[in-house]
C-alpha cells in the first residue's frame, strides 16, 4: 500500500506529494520552471547589475570603506556602550545575512563549477561590503531635521520619515521586506535544513527543520520584545559563528594538501573553466560565473539593507557602519572554508545513491563526458519514452543532470517504480501519460511531472553535497558538526529576518503588529515544509531581487 493510500485509509496527514498534487488541482499557479527562470533573469540582468553600480558608487563615495574601515570595524566589535554590544549585533548581522541559504547555495555553486567559484565568492564580498556600510549609516539615524534616534533602526523607517518624495519608496521597501521575509527567508532556511538532514540521516529532515523554525520564531519575538532578548539572540549568533567556523575549518583541514590545492587552482578554473574529472563533466568559465552569481551572490545580496536592522541594535553609528563593511569579507572566509571542504574532499565529483526530480535532468542518446558535449544538441533525445517497472524500454537512452550522468537510473512515481509514458523534446519531458487501465495510457496534469523522481548513482548537489562534503572530509563526527552548524545558521537566519521584518515597521506601530511581522519567516517556512505551495521559493527569490 502506498503512503498516500495509507494516509487516506488511516486518517493520517497527507504526504507532501499528495498534498502538492491536490494543491496543483485547486490553484492555477505558474509552472515552477517558469518561476525559476523569472527569478534567475531578474537577478542576473536587473538586480546584480544595479547592485554592482551602487557598490561602485559607494566605494568611490566612501573611499573604499571595505578596506579603509576594515581595522576600525574589527575594533568596533570590542567596543561598549548603550544598546546591544557591537560584537553581538555584528555577529547577528554576519551570521544572519550569511544564513543557511548561502551555505547551501555555496554547495550548489561548487557542484556546478568546482573550485572556480572561489574567486567569485571574494569578489561578491568586496562588492557587497560598501552596500552594507551605506545601509547601516542610513538606517542608524533619523531623517534630517527630525533627530529622533528612537525612530531609526531600519531603511524603511528612515525613508518613511524623509518626506513626501521618499515615502512611496519607503512604503515599497517595507512591503518588500515583509513579503521577502515570508516567501524567501522562510522557505530557503527551512528547506536547507530539511534536505541536509535527510541526506545525512537517510530519513525525512522535516522534524529538524520544524524545530529550527520554532526556535527561530521564539528568538525573533524575544529580540523584538526587549533588549535582553536581542542580546540573547546576539550571543546565540556568536556561538553559531564559532560552530560554523569550526565545522568548516575541520572539514577543510582534514586534508590540508587537498585544501591548499583548491586555493592554487581556483583562479585558473574561474578564468579557463574546469576540466572533466571522472563522472564530473567539467564546466565552462561562463557557467561557473553564472552558478556563483545565482547561488552565492543571490542569498547574500538578498539581505543588503535588511541586515542594517541587526547592526542598529548596537551602539556607535560609525563603528557599526565600519563593522558592517568588514563582515562581508569575513563571510567570504566562511564560504572559502566550505568550498575547500567540498572540493578538497573530492565530494563534488564522487557519485553516490541519491534521488532528484526528473524535470531537472535530460535524456540523451549519447552520454555526455565533457562540458562541450552538453552544447551538442544532437545528443539530446526527442520522442517518446516508455517506462515499465521504473526502467525505459529503450536501453540505449542515458539520463543525466547538470554536470554528470546517472548510473543505472530508475524512475519512481509516488515512491513506486514508474509505469508511464513521457513525451520528450530537447532531452526534457514536457508531457506525461499514466495508466488508467491495463492497456490504456491517458494524459495527466503537467504538474505531476514534478513528482517523478530519478534514483541512481549521481553527483551530489546542494544539500546533498553539503552533507557529503563534511562526511568525506571528517567522517560521521564532522558530518554531525556540519549539521549542527547548518541548524545554527537556519535558526539565527530565521530570527534575523523576523527581527528585520518587525523593525521595518514604523517605530510608532503597535507592538503586536511588530511581533506579528516577526513571525512572517516562520510562517513562510511552515508553508514551504508542508509542500502546499511548491513555487513559494521561486516567488520569494523574485521578491528578494526586487528588494535588493
Coordinates of C-alpha atoms in Angstrom, one line a residue:
X1 CA 0.0 0.0 0.0
X2 CA 1.4 3.4 -0.9
X3 CA 1.9 6.2 1.6
X4 CA -0.9 8.1 0.1
X5 CA -3.3 5.2 0.4
X6 CA -2.3 4.6 4.0
X7 CA -2.9 8.2 4.8
X8 CA -6.4 8.1 3.3
X9 CA -7.4 4.9 5.0
X10 CA -5.9 5.6 8.4
X11 CA -6.8 9.3 8.6
X12 CA -3.1 10.4 8.7
X13 CA -2.0 13.7 7.2
X14 CA -1.4 13.6 3.5
X15 CA 2.3 13.2 2.5
X16 CA 3.9 16.1 0.6
X17 CA 3.5 14.6 -2.9
X18 CA -0.2 14.0 -2.4
X19 CA -0.7 17.5 -0.9
X20 CA 1.2 19.1 -3.8
X21 CA -1.0 17.2 -6.3
X22 CA -4.2 18.4 -4.6
X23 CA -3.0 21.9 -4.4
X24 CA -2.0 21.9 -8.0
X25 CA -5.5 21.0 -9.0
X26 CA -7.0 23.8 -6.9
X27 CA -4.5 26.6 -7.5
X28 CA -3.7 27.7 -11.1
X29 CA -0.1 28.6 -10.4
X30 CA 2.7 29.4 -12.9
X31 CA 4.8 26.4 -13.8
X32 CA 7.8 26.0 -11.4
X33 CA 10.4 26.2 -14.2
X34 CA 8.9 29.4 -15.4
X35 CA 9.1 30.8 -11.9
X36 CA 12.7 29.8 -11.5
X37 CA 13.6 31.3 -14.9
X38 CA 11.9 34.6 -14.0
X39 CA 13.8 34.7 -10.7
X40 CA 17.1 33.9 -12.3
X41 CA 16.6 36.5 -15.1
X42 CA 15.7 39.2 -12.5
X43 CA 18.9 38.5 -10.6
X44 CA 21.3 38.2 -13.5
X45 CA 20.0 41.1 -15.6
X46 CA 18.4 43.5 -13.2
X47 CA 19.4 43.1 -9.5
X48 CA 23.0 42.2 -9.8
X49 CA 24.0 44.9 -12.4
X50 CA 22.1 47.5 -10.3
X51 CA 23.9 46.3 -7.1
X52 CA 27.3 46.4 -8.8
X53 CA 26.7 50.0 -10.0
X54 CA 25.6 51.0 -6.5
X55 CA 28.6 49.3 -4.9
X56 CA 30.9 51.1 -7.3
X57 CA 29.3 54.5 -6.5
X58 CA 29.5 53.8 -2.7
X59 CA 33.1 52.6 -3.0
X60 CA 34.1 55.9 -4.6
X61 CA 31.9 58.0 -2.3
X62 CA 33.2 56.2 0.8
X63 CA 36.8 56.0 -0.4
X64 CA 36.8 52.1 -0.4
X65 CA 35.3 51.6 3.1
X66 CA 35.6 47.8 2.8
X67 CA 39.4 48.3 3.0
X68 CA 39.9 51.6 4.7
X69 CA 37.4 50.9 7.5
X70 CA 38.2 47.2 8.0
X71 CA 40.5 47.7 11.0
X72 CA 38.0 50.1 12.6
X73 CA 35.3 47.6 12.0
X74 CA 37.2 44.9 13.9
X75 CA 38.0 47.3 16.7
X76 CA 34.3 48.3 17.0
X77 CA 33.4 44.7 17.7
X78 CA 35.1 45.0 21.1
X79 CA 33.6 48.4 21.9
X80 CA 31.0 49.0 24.6
X81 CA 28.1 51.4 25.1
X82 CA 24.3 51.7 25.1
X83 CA 22.3 49.0 23.4
X84 CA 23.4 45.5 22.4
X85 CA 27.2 45.1 22.5
X86 CA 28.6 45.8 19.0
X87 CA 30.3 42.4 18.9
X88 CA 26.9 40.7 19.4
X89 CA 25.0 42.8 16.9
X90 CA 27.9 42.3 14.4
X91 CA 27.7 38.6 14.9
X92 CA 24.0 38.7 14.3
X93 CA 24.4 40.8 11.2
X94 CA 27.1 38.4 9.8
X95 CA 25.6 35.1 10.6
X96 CA 22.0 36.2 9.8
X97 CA 22.9 37.6 6.5
X98 CA 25.1 34.6 5.6
X99 CA 22.5 32.1 6.7
X100 CA 21.7 28.5 5.8
X101 CA 20.6 29.7 2.3
X102 CA 24.2 30.9 1.5
X103 CA 25.8 27.7 2.9
X104 CA 23.6 25.5 0.7
X105 CA 24.0 28.0 -2.2
X106 CA 27.8 27.7 -1.9
X107 CA 27.4 23.9 -2.1
X108 CA 25.2 24.2 -5.2
X109 CA 27.7 26.5 -6.9
X110 CA 30.6 24.1 -6.2
X111 CA 28.6 21.2 -7.6
X112 CA 28.2 23.2 -10.8
X113 CA 31.6 24.9 -11.0
X114 CA 34.1 23.3 -8.7
X115 CA 36.9 25.4 -7.2
X116 CA 36.3 28.1 -9.8
X117 CA 33.5 29.6 -7.7
X118 CA 36.0 30.7 -5.0
X119 CA 37.3 34.0 -6.7
X120 CA 33.7 35.0 -7.3
X121 CA 32.9 34.5 -3.6
X122 CA 35.6 37.0 -2.7
X123 CA 34.6 39.4 -5.5
X124 CA 31.0 39.4 -4.2
X125 CA 32.2 40.0 -0.6
X126 CA 34.2 43.1 -1.8
X127 CA 31.1 44.3 -3.8
X128 CA 28.6 43.8 -1.0
X129 CA 30.7 45.5 1.7
X130 CA 30.1 49.2 0.7
X131 CA 26.4 48.5 0.3
X132 CA 26.1 47.2 3.9
X133 CA 28.2 50.2 5.1
X134 CA 25.9 52.7 3.4
X135 CA 22.7 51.0 4.5
X136 CA 23.9 50.9 8.1
X137 CA 24.8 54.6 8.1
X138 CA 21.4 55.5 6.7
X139 CA 19.3 53.2 8.9
X140 CA 21.1 54.2 12.1
X141 CA 19.9 57.8 12.0
X142 CA 16.6 59.6 11.7
X143 CA 15.7 61.8 8.8
X144 CA 17.4 65.2 8.5
X145 CA 15.7 67.7 10.8
X146 CA 13.8 65.1 12.7
X147 CA 16.5 63.9 15.1
X148 CA 14.6 61.2 17.0
X149 CA 17.0 58.3 17.5
X150 CA 14.2 56.1 18.7
X151 CA 12.5 56.3 15.3
X152 CA 15.6 55.0 13.5
X153 CA 16.6 51.3 13.1
X154 CA 15.8 50.3 9.5
X155 CA 15.8 51.6 6.0
X156 CA 12.0 51.7 5.6
X157 CA 11.7 53.7 8.9
X158 CA 14.3 56.2 7.6
X159 CA 12.7 56.6 4.2
X160 CA 9.2 56.9 5.5
X161 CA 10.3 59.9 7.6
X162 CA 12.2 61.7 4.9
X163 CA 9.3 63.5 3.3
X164 CA 6.7 63.0 0.6
X165 CA 9.2 62.3 -2.2
X166 CA 10.7 59.3 -0.3
X167 CA 7.6 57.9 1.4
X168 CA 6.4 55.8 -1.6
X169 CA 9.9 54.3 -1.8
X170 CA 9.9 53.6 2.0
X171 CA 6.4 52.0 1.7
X172 CA 7.5 49.8 -1.1
X173 CA 10.6 48.8 0.8
X174 CA 8.5 48.0 3.8
X175 CA 6.2 45.8 1.8
X176 CA 9.0 44.0 0.0
X177 CA 10.8 43.4 3.3
X178 CA 7.8 41.7 4.8
X179 CA 7.0 39.7 1.6
X180 CA 10.6 38.5 1.2
X181 CA 10.8 37.6 4.9
X182 CA 7.8 35.4 4.4
X183 CA 8.3 33.9 1.0
X184 CA 12.1 33.7 0.6
X185 CA 13.7 33.7 4.0
X186 CA 11.3 31.1 5.5
X187 CA 11.4 28.7 2.5
X188 CA 15.2 29.0 2.0
X189 CA 16.3 28.4 5.5
X190 CA 13.8 25.7 6.5
X191 CA 14.4 23.9 3.1
X192 CA 18.1 23.9 3.6
X193 CA 17.9 22.1 7.0
X194 CA 15.3 19.7 5.6
X195 CA 17.4 18.5 2.6
X196 CA 20.7 18.3 4.6
X197 CA 19.1 16.4 7.5
X198 CA 17.5 13.9 5.1
X199 CA 20.8 13.4 3.2
X200 CA 22.8 12.8 6.4
X201 CA 20.3 10.7 8.3
X202 CA 18.5 8.9 5.5
X203 CA 15.1 9.9 6.8
X204 CA 12.9 12.9 6.5
X205 CA 14.6 16.0 7.9
X206 CA 11.3 17.9 8.5
X207 CA 11.4 17.5 12.3
X208 CA 14.8 19.2 12.4
X209 CA 13.6 21.9 10.1
X210 CA 10.4 22.4 12.1
X211 CA 12.5 22.6 15.3
X212 CA 14.7 25.3 13.8
X213 CA 11.6 27.2 12.7
X214 CA 10.0 27.2 16.2
X215 CA 13.3 28.3 17.8
X216 CA 13.9 31.0 15.2
X217 CA 10.4 32.3 15.7
X218 CA 10.8 32.4 19.5
X219 CA 14.1 34.2 19.3
X220 CA 12.7 36.8 16.8
X221 CA 9.9 37.6 19.2
X222 CA 12.3 37.8 22.2
X223 CA 14.6 40.2 20.2
X224 CA 11.7 42.4 19.2
X225 CA 10.2 42.4 22.7
X226 CA 13.2 43.5 24.8
X227 CA 16.9 44.5 24.7
X228 CA 17.6 41.4 26.7
X229 CA 16.1 39.2 24.0
X230 CA 18.2 40.9 21.4
X231 CA 21.3 40.4 23.5
X232 CA 20.4 36.7 23.8
X233 CA 20.0 36.4 20.1
X234 CA 23.4 38.1 19.6
X235 CA 25.1 35.6 21.9
X236 CA 23.5 32.7 20.1
X237 CA 24.7 34.2 16.8
X238 CA 28.2 34.5 18.2
X239 CA 28.1 30.8 19.4
X240 CA 26.7 29.8 16.0
X241 CA 29.5 31.7 14.3
X242 CA 32.1 29.7 16.2
X243 CA 30.3 26.5 15.3
X244 CA 30.2 27.3 11.6
X245 CA 33.8 28.4 11.5
X246 CA 34.9 25.3 13.5
X247 CA 32.9 22.9 11.3
X248 CA 34.2 24.5 8.1
X249 CA 37.8 24.5 9.3
X250 CA 37.7 20.9 10.5
X251 CA 36.3 19.7 7.1
X252 CA 38.7 21.9 5.1
X253 CA 41.8 20.9 7.1
X254 CA 41.0 17.2 7.2
X255 CA 43.1 17.0 4.0
X256 CA 45.5 20.0 4.1
X257 CA 47.1 19.1 0.8
X258 CA 43.7 19.0 -0.9
X259 CA 42.7 22.3 0.7
X260 CA 45.8 24.1 -0.5
X261 CA 45.3 22.6 -3.9
X262 CA 41.8 24.2 -4.0
X263 CA 43.3 27.6 -3.4
X264 CA 46.1 27.1 -6.0
X265 CA 43.7 26.1 -8.8
X266 CA 40.7 28.3 -8.0
X267 CA 41.7 31.4 -10.1
X268 CA 42.7 29.3 -13.1
X269 CA 39.5 27.4 -13.0
X270 CA 37.4 30.6 -12.8
X271 CA 39.2 32.0 -15.9
X272 CA 39.5 28.9 -18.0
X273 CA 36.8 26.5 -16.8
X274 CA 37.0 23.2 -15.0
X275 CA 38.1 20.1 -16.8
X276 CA 36.2 16.8 -16.7
X277 CA 37.1 14.6 -13.8
X278 CA 35.6 11.1 -13.7
X279 CA 31.8 11.5 -13.7
X280 CA 32.1 15.3 -13.4
X281 CA 31.8 16.6 -16.9
X282 CA 33.5 19.9 -16.1
X283 CA 32.2 23.5 -16.5
X284 CA 32.9 26.5 -18.8
X285 CA 34.1 29.8 -17.3
X286 CA 30.7 31.5 -18.1
X287 CA 28.9 28.6 -16.4
X288 CA 31.0 29.0 -13.3
X289 CA 30.3 32.7 -13.1
X290 CA 26.6 32.2 -13.5
X291 CA 26.4 29.5 -10.9
X292 CA 28.3 31.7 -8.4
X293 CA 26.1 34.7 -9.1
X294 CA 22.8 32.8 -8.7
X295 CA 23.7 30.5 -5.8
X296 CA 26.2 32.5 -3.7
X297 CA 25.6 36.2 -4.5
X298 CA 21.8 35.9 -4.6
X299 CA 21.3 34.8 -1.0
X300 CA 23.9 37.2 0.3
X301 CA 22.6 40.2 -1.8
X302 CA 19.0 39.4 -0.6
X303 CA 19.9 40.8 2.8
X304 CA 21.6 44.0 1.6
X305 CA 19.9 46.8 3.6
X306 CA 18.0 44.3 5.7
X307 CA 20.9 43.5 8.0
X308 CA 21.1 47.2 8.9
X309 CA 18.3 46.3 11.4
X310 CA 20.6 44.0 13.2
X311 CA 23.5 46.4 13.3
X312 CA 21.2 49.2 14.5
X313 CA 20.9 47.3 17.8
X314 CA 24.5 48.2 18.7
X315 CA 25.9 51.5 19.8
X316 CA 28.1 54.0 17.9
X317 CA 26.8 54.6 14.4
X318 CA 30.2 54.9 12.7
X319 CA 31.6 51.9 14.4
X320 CA 28.5 49.9 13.4
X321 CA 28.9 51.0 9.8
X322 CA 32.6 50.1 9.8
X323 CA 31.7 46.6 11.2
X324 CA 29.1 46.2 8.5
X325 CA 31.7 46.9 5.9
X326 CA 34.2 44.4 7.4
X327 CA 31.8 41.5 7.9
X328 CA 31.2 40.5 4.2
X329 CA 34.9 39.8 3.9
X330 CA 34.7 37.6 7.0
X331 CA 31.7 35.9 5.4
X332 CA 33.9 35.2 2.4
X333 CA 36.3 33.4 4.8
X334 CA 33.5 31.1 6.0
X335 CA 32.5 30.4 2.4
X336 CA 36.1 29.7 1.5
X337 CA 36.3 27.0 4.2
X338 CA 33.1 25.4 2.8
X339 CA 34.5 25.5 -0.8
X340 CA 37.7 23.9 0.4
X341 CA 35.7 21.2 2.2
X342 CA 33.5 20.3 -0.8
X343 CA 36.3 20.4 -3.4
X344 CA 39.3 19.3 -1.4
X345 CA 37.5 16.2 -0.2
X346 CA 36.5 15.3 -3.8
X347 CA 32.8 15.1 -2.8
X348 CA 31.7 17.3 -5.6
X349 CA 32.9 14.7 -8.2
X350 CA 32.1 11.5 -6.4
X351 CA 28.8 9.7 -7.3
X352 CA 26.6 8.2 -4.7
X353 CA 23.0 7.0 -4.4
X354 CA 20.5 9.9 -4.5
X355 CA 17.1 10.8 -5.9
X356 CA 16.3 14.0 -7.8
X357 CA 13.2 15.3 -9.7
X358 CA 13.0 14.1 -13.3
X359 CA 12.4 17.6 -14.6
X360 CA 15.8 18.8 -13.5
X361 CA 17.6 16.4 -16.0
X362 CA 17.7 15.3 -19.6
X363 CA 17.5 12.1 -21.7
X364 CA 20.5 11.6 -24.0
X365 CA 21.1 9.3 -27.0
X366 CA 24.9 9.6 -26.4
X367 CA 26.2 10.2 -22.8
X368 CA 27.9 13.5 -22.2
X369 CA 31.5 13.3 -20.9
X370 CA 32.7 16.9 -21.1
X371 CA 31.3 20.4 -20.8
X372 CA 31.5 20.9 -24.5
X373 CA 29.3 17.8 -25.1
X374 CA 26.4 19.5 -23.4
X375 CA 26.3 22.0 -26.2
X376 CA 25.8 19.3 -28.8
X377 CA 22.0 19.3 -29.4
X378 CA 22.1 16.1 -31.4
X379 CA 22.9 14.1 -28.2
X380 CA 19.6 15.1 -26.7
X381 CA 16.7 12.7 -27.2
X382 CA 13.4 13.8 -28.8
X383 CA 10.4 11.4 -28.9
X384 CA 8.6 9.1 -26.5
X385 CA 10.0 7.2 -23.5
X386 CA 8.0 4.3 -22.1
X387 CA 8.8 3.4 -18.5
X388 CA 7.9 0.0 -17.3
X389 CA 8.9 -1.1 -13.8
X390 CA 10.8 2.2 -13.5
X391 CA 13.1 1.4 -16.4
X392 CA 13.0 2.8 -20.0
X393 CA 12.1 0.2 -22.7
X394 CA 14.8 1.8 -24.9
X395 CA 18.0 0.5 -23.3
X396 CA 20.2 2.9 -25.4
X397 CA 18.9 6.0 -23.6
X398 CA 21.0 7.7 -20.9
X399 CA 19.9 10.2 -18.3
X400 CA 22.0 13.0 -16.7
X401 CA 21.8 16.2 -14.7
X402 CA 23.9 19.4 -14.9
X403 CA 27.4 18.0 -14.5
X404 CA 27.2 14.3 -14.8
X405 CA 25.3 11.2 -16.0
X406 CA 23.3 9.0 -13.7
X407 CA 24.5 5.4 -13.2
X408 CA 21.7 2.8 -13.6
X409 CA 18.8 5.2 -13.3
X410 CA 15.4 4.1 -12.2
X411 CA 12.3 6.3 -12.3
X412 CA 9.7 6.5 -9.5
X413 CA 6.3 8.0 -9.0
X414 CA 4.7 8.1 -5.6
X415 CA 7.6 6.1 -4.2
X416 CA 6.9 3.2 -6.6
X417 CA 8.6 2.1 -9.9
X418 CA 7.1 4.3 -12.6
X419 CA 4.8 2.8 -15.2
X420 CA 4.1 5.6 -17.6
X421 CA 5.0 7.3 -20.9
X422 CA 6.8 10.6 -21.4
X423 CA 6.9 12.9 -24.5
X424 CA 10.4 14.4 -24.7
X425 CA 11.8 17.4 -26.6
X426 CA 15.4 18.5 -26.5
X427 CA 16.0 15.9 -23.8
X428 CA 13.4 17.2 -21.4
X429 CA 10.0 15.7 -20.8
X430 CA 7.0 18.0 -21.2
X431 CA 4.1 15.7 -21.3
X432 CA 3.2 12.6 -19.2
X433 CA 0.7 9.8 -19.7
X434 CA -0.2 7.3 -17.0
X435 CA -2.1 4.0 -16.9
X436 CA -5.8 4.2 -16.4
X437 CA -6.4 0.6 -17.2
X438 CA -4.1 -2.3 -18.0
X439 CA -3.9 -1.3 -21.7
X440 CA -4.7 2.5 -21.7
X441 CA -2.5 5.5 -21.2
X442 CA -4.0 8.9 -20.7
X443 CA -2.6 12.4 -20.3
X444 CA -2.2 13.7 -16.8
X445 CA -1.7 17.2 -15.4
X446 CA 1.6 18.8 -16.3
X447 CA 2.2 19.5 -12.6
X448 CA 2.6 15.7 -12.0
X449 CA 5.8 15.7 -14.0
X450 CA 7.4 17.3 -10.9
X451 CA 6.5 14.3 -8.8
X452 CA 8.5 11.8 -10.9
X453 CA 11.9 11.1 -9.3
X454 CA 15.1 9.6 -10.7
X455 CA 17.1 7.3 -8.4
X456 CA 20.6 6.2 -9.1
X457 CA 24.3 6.9 -8.7
X458 CA 24.7 10.6 -9.3
X459 CA 26.8 13.6 -8.3
X460 CA 25.6 15.3 -5.2
X461 CA 24.3 18.9 -5.4
X462 CA 23.0 21.5 -2.9
X463 CA 22.1 19.9 0.4
X464 CA 23.4 16.5 -0.6
X465 CA 26.9 17.9 -1.4
X466 CA 26.9 19.8 1.9
X467 CA 26.3 16.5 3.7
X468 CA 28.7 14.6 1.5
X469 CA 31.5 17.2 1.8
X470 CA 31.6 17.1 5.6
X471 CA 31.2 13.3 5.7
X472 CA 34.0 12.7 3.2
X473 CA 36.3 15.2 4.9
X474 CA 35.9 14.1 8.5
X475 CA 33.6 11.1 8.8
X476 CA 30.4 10.9 10.8
X477 CA 31.5 13.3 13.6
X478 CA 32.4 16.1 11.1
X479 CA 29.1 15.5 9.3
X480 CA 27.2 15.8 12.6
X481 CA 29.1 19.1 13.3
X482 CA 28.2 20.3 9.8
X483 CA 24.5 19.6 10.5
X484 CA 24.8 21.4 13.9
X485 CA 26.4 24.4 12.1
X486 CA 23.6 24.5 9.5
X487 CA 20.9 24.3 12.2
X488 CA 22.6 27.3 13.9
X489 CA 22.6 29.2 10.5
X490 CA 19.0 28.4 10.0
X491 CA 17.8 29.4 13.5
X492 CA 19.7 32.6 13.5
X493 CA 18.8 33.4 9.9
X494 CA 15.1 33.0 10.6
X495 CA 15.3 35.1 13.8
X496 CA 17.4 37.7 11.9
X497 CA 14.7 38.0 9.2
X498 CA 12.0 38.1 11.8
X499 CA 13.8 40.9 13.6
X500 CA 14.2 42.8 10.3
X501 CA 10.5 42.4 9.4
X502 CA 9.4 43.6 12.8
X503 CA 11.8 46.6 12.8
X504 CA 10.8 47.5 9.2
X505 CA 7.5 48.8 10.6
X506 CA 7.5 52.4 11.8
X507 CA 8.6 52.8 15.4
X508 CA 5.1 54.2 16.2
X509 CA 3.4 50.9 15.1
X510 CA 1.7 49.0 17.9
X511 CA 3.9 46.4 19.5
X512 CA 1.6 43.5 18.5
X513 CA 2.0 44.5 14.8
X514 CA 5.8 44.2 15.1
X515 CA 5.5 40.8 16.8
X516 CA 3.2 39.5 14.1
X517 CA 5.6 40.7 11.4
X518 CA 8.4 39.0 13.3
X519 CA 6.6 35.7 12.8
X520 CA 6.4 36.0 9.0
X521 CA 9.6 34.0 8.2
X522 CA 8.4 31.1 10.5
X523 CA 5.0 31.2 8.8
X524 CA 6.6 31.0 5.3
X525 CA 8.9 28.2 6.5
X526 CA 5.9 26.2 7.7
X527 CA 4.1 26.7 4.4
X528 CA 7.2 25.6 2.5
X529 CA 7.7 22.5 4.6
X530 CA 4.1 21.5 4.2
X531 CA 4.6 21.4 0.4
X532 CA 1.2 23.2 -0.1
X533 CA 2.8 25.9 -2.4
X534 CA 5.7 24.4 -4.4
X535 CA 6.5 27.7 -6.1
X536 CA 7.0 29.7 -2.9
X537 CA 10.8 29.7 -3.1
X538 CA 10.7 30.9 -6.7
X539 CA 8.3 33.7 -5.9
X540 CA 10.4 34.6 -2.9
X541 CA 13.5 34.8 -5.0
X542 CA 11.9 37.3 -7.3
X543 CA 10.7 39.4 -4.4
X544 CA 14.3 39.3 -3.0
X545 CA 15.6 40.6 -6.3
X546 CA 13.2 43.5 -6.2
X547 CA 14.1 44.2 -2.5
X548 CA 17.9 44.1 -3.3

